[in-house]
mmCIF file of C-alpha atoms in Angstrom:
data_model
loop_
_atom_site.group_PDB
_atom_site.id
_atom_site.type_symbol
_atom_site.label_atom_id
_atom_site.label_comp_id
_atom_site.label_asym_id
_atom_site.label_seq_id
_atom_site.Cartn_x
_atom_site.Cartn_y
_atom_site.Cartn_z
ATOM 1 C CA UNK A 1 84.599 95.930 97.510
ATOM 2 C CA UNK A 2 84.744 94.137 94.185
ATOM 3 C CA UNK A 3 87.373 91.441 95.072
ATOM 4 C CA UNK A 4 85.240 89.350 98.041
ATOM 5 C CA UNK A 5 82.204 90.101 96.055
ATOM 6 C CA UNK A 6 84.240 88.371 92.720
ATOM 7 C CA UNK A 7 85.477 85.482 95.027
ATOM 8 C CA UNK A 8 81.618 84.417 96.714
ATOM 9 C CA UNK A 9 79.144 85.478 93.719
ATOM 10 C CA UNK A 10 81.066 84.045 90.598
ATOM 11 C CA UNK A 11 83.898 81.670 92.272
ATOM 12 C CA UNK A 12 81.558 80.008 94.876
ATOM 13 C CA UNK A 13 83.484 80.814 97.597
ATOM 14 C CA UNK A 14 82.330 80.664 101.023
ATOM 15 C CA UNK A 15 82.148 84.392 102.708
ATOM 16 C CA UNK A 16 84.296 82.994 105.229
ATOM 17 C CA UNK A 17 86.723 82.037 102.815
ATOM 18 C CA UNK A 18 86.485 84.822 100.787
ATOM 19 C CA UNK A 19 87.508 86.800 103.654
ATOM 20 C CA UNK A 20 90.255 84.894 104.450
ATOM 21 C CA UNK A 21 91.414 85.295 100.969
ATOM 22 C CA UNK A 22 91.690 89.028 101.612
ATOM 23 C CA UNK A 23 94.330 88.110 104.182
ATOM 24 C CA UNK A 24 97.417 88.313 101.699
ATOM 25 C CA UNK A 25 95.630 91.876 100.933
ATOM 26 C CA UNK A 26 96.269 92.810 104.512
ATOM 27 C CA UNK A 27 99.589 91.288 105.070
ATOM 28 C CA UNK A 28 101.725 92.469 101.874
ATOM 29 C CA UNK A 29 100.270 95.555 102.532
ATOM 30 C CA UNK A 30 101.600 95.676 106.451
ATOM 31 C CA UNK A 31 105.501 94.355 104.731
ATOM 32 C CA UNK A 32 105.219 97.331 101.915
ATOM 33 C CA UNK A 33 105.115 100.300 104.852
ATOM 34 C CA UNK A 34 108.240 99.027 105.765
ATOM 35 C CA UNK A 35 109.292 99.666 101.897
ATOM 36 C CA UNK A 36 107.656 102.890 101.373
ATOM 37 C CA UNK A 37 109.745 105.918 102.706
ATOM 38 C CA UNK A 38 113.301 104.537 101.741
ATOM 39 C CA UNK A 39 111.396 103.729 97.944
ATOM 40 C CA UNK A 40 109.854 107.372 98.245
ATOM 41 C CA UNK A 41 113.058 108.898 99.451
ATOM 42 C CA UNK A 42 115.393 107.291 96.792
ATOM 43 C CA UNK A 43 112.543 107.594 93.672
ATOM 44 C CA UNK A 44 110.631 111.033 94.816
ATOM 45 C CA UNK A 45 107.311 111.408 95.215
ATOM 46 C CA UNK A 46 106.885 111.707 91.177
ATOM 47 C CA UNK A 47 108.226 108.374 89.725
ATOM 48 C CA UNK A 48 106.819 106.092 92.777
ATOM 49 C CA UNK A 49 103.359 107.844 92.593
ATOM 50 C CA UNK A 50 103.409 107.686 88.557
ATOM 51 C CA UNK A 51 105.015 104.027 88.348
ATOM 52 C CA UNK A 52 102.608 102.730 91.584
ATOM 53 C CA UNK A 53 99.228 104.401 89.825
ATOM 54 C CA UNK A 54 100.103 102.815 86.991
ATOM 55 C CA UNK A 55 100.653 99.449 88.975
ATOM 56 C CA UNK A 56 97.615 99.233 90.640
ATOM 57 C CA UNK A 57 95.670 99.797 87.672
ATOM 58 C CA UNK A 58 97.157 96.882 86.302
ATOM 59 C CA UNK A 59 97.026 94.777 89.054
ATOM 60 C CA UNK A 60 93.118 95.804 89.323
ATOM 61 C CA UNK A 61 92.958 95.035 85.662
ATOM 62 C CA UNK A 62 94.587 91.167 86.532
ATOM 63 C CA UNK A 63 91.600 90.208 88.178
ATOM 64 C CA UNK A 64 89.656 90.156 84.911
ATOM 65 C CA UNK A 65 91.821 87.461 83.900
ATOM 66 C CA UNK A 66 90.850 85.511 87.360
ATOM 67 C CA UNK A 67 88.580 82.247 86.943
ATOM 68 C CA UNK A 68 87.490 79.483 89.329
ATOM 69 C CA UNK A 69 89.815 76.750 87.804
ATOM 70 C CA UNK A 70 93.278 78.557 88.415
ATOM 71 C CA UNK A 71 95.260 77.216 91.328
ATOM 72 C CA UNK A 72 95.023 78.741 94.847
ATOM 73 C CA UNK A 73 98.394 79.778 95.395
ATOM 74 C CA UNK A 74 97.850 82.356 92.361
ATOM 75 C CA UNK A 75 95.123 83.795 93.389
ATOM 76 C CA UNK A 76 97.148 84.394 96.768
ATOM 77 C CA UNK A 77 100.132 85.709 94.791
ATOM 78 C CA UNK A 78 97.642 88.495 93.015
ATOM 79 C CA UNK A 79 96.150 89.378 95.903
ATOM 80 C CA UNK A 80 99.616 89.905 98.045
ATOM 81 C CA UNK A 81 100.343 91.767 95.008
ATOM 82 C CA UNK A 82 97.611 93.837 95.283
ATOM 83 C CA UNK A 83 97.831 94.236 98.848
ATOM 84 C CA UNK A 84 101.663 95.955 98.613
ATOM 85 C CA UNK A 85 101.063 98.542 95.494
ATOM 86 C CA UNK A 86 97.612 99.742 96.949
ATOM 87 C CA UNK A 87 99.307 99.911 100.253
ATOM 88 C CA UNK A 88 102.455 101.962 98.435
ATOM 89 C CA UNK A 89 99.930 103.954 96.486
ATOM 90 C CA UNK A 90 97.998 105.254 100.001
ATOM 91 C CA UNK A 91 101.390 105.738 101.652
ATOM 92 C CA UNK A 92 102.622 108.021 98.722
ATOM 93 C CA UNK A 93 99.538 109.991 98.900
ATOM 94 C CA UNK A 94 98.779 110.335 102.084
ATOM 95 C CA UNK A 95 102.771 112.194 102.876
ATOM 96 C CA UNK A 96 102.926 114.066 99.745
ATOM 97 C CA UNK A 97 99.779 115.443 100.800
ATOM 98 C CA UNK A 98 100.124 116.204 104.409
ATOM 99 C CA UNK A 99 104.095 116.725 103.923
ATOM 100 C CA UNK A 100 104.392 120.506 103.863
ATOM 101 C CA UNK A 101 101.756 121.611 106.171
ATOM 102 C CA UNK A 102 102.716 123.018 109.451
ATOM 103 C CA UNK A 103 102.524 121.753 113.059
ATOM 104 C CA UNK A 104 99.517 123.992 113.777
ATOM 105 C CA UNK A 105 97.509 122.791 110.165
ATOM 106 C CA UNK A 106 98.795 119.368 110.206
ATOM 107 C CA UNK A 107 95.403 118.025 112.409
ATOM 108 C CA UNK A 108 93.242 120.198 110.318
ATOM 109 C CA UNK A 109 94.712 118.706 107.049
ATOM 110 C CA UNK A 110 95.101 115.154 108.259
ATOM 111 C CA UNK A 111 91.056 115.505 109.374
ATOM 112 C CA UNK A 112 90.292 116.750 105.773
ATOM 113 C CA UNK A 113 92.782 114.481 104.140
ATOM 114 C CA UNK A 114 90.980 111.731 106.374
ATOM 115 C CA UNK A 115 87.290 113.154 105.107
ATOM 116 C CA UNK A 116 88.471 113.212 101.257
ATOM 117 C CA UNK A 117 89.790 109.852 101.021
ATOM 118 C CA UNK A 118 86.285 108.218 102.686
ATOM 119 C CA UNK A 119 84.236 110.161 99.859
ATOM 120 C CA UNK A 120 86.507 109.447 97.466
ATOM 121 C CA UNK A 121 86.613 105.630 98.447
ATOM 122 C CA UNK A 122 82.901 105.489 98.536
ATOM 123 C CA UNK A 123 82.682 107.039 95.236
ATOM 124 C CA UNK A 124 84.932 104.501 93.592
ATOM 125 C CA UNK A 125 82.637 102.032 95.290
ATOM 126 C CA UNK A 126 79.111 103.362 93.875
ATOM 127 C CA UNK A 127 81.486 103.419 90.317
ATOM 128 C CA UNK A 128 82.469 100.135 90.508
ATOM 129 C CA UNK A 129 79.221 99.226 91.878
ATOM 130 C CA UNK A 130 77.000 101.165 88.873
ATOM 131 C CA UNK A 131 79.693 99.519 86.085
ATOM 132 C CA UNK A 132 79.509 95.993 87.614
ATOM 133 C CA UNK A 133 75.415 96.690 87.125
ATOM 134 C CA UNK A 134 75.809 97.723 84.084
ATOM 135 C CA UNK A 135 77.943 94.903 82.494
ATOM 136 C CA UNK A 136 75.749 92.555 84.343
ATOM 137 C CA UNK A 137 72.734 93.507 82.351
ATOM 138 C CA UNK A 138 75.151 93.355 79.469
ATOM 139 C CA UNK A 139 76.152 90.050 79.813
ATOM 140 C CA UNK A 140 73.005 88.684 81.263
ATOM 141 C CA UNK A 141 71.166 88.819 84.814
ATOM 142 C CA UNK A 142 72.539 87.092 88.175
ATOM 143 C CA UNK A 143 70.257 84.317 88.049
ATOM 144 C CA UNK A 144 71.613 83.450 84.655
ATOM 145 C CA UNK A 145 74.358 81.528 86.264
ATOM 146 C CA UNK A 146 77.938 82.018 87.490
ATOM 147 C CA UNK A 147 79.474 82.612 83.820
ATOM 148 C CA UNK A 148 77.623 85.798 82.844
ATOM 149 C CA UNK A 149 78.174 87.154 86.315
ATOM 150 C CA UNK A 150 82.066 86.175 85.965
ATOM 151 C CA UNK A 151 82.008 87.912 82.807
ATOM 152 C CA UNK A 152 80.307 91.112 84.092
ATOM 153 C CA UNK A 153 83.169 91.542 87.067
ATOM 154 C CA UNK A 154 86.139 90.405 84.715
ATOM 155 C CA UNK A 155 84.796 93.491 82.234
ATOM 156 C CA UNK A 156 84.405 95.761 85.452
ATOM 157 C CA UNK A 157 88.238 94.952 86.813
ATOM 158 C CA UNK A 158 89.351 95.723 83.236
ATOM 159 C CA UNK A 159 87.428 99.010 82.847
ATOM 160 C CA UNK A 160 88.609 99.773 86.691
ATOM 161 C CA UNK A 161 91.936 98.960 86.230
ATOM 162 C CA UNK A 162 92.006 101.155 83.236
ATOM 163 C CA UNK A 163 90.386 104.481 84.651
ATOM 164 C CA UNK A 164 93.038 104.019 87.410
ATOM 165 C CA UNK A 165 95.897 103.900 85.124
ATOM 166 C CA UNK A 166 94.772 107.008 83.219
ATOM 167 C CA UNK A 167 94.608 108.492 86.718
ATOM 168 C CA UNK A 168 98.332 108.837 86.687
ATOM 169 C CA UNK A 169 98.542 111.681 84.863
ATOM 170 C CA UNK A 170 97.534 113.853 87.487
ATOM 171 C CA UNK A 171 100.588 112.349 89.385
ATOM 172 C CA UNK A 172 102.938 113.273 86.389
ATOM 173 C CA UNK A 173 101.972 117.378 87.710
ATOM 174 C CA UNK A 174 104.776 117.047 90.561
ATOM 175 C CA UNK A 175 107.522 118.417 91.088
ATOM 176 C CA UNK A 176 110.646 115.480 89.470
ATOM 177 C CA UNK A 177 112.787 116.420 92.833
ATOM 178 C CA UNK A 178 109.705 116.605 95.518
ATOM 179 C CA UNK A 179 111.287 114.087 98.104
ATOM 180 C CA UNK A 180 110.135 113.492 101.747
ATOM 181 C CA UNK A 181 112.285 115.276 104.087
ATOM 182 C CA UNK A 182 115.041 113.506 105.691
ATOM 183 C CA UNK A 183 116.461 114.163 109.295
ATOM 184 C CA UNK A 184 119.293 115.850 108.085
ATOM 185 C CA UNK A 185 117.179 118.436 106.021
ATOM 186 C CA UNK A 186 115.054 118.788 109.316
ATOM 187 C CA UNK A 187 118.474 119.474 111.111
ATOM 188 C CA UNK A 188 119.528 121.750 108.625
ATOM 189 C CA UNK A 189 116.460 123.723 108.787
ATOM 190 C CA UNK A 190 116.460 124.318 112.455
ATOM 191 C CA UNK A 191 119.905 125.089 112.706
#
């Protein structure tokens, strides 16, 4: 929500452009699925979900350091960046939760898991929307020019990125061992 916003309001970007600066978003983020279960299976659910949060807080966070002078290909290199650990971070989630449930709950559960994350991801939207308000009137109004506004959504990715790492605490509750099952503990359990 915040990124395209970031790129047209206080970098002058074109919403055209903009958009297809979210590309790298979408393609890292395709290339880390392919990463995800062998990283899962050889870190557990634990580490990768601790280490990722903490990630994508931080790579949230970078974009408060992002300014309309810095060269193109870094912006592309944050946002691939972006793209793979937010990517990682739904994977994780979405199997740890859905993981143990049983072939007559798993529809049920993916439906509500489905429901949870679309309140929860319009939540963090009115959040980042209400802080991104709120450090605009701190640091001046919209029509005050491009530099206040840059200031206000630098100050929001910081404040963002830092709710999200202190998020990863509730990750640090699992289980050390919790790993996705493989096919030979699938096997096992059926014979």
């Amino acid at each position: 929500f915040l990124i395209p916003l970031l790129l047209q309001v206080s970098m002058g970007y074109t919403p055209l452009h903009a958009g297809l600066m979210m590309l790298p978003v979408a393609v890292a983020g395709m290339a880390m699925k392919q990463v995800a279960t062998p990283l899962i299976t050889r870190l557990g659910y634990r580490r990768v979900l601790v280490g990722n949060t903490v990630a994508v807080g931080l790579m949230m966070a970078s974009f408060a350091l992002t300014a309309p002078g810095q060269p193109l290909v870094l912006h592309i290199a944050q946002l691939a960046l972006f793209g793979a650990v937010n990517s990682l971070q739904f994977t994780a989630m979405n199997t740890v939760t859905l993981k143990d449930l049983t072939q007559a709950n798993a529809s049920s559960g993916n439906s509500l898991l489905s429901m949870v994350q679309m309140v929860a991801m319009g939540m963090g939207v009115a959040a980042a929307g209400g802080v991104l308000a709120a450090f605009t009137g701190v640091f001046g109004a919209v029509g005050g020019g491009g530099v206040q506004t840059l200031h206000a959504f630098q100050a929001t990715f910081a404040c963002m990125g830092l709710i999200t790492v202190a998020s990863a605490g509730i990750f640090a509750q699992l289980s050390a061992d919790e790993r996705p099952a493989t096919k030979a503990d699938a096997a096992h359990l059926e014979g």
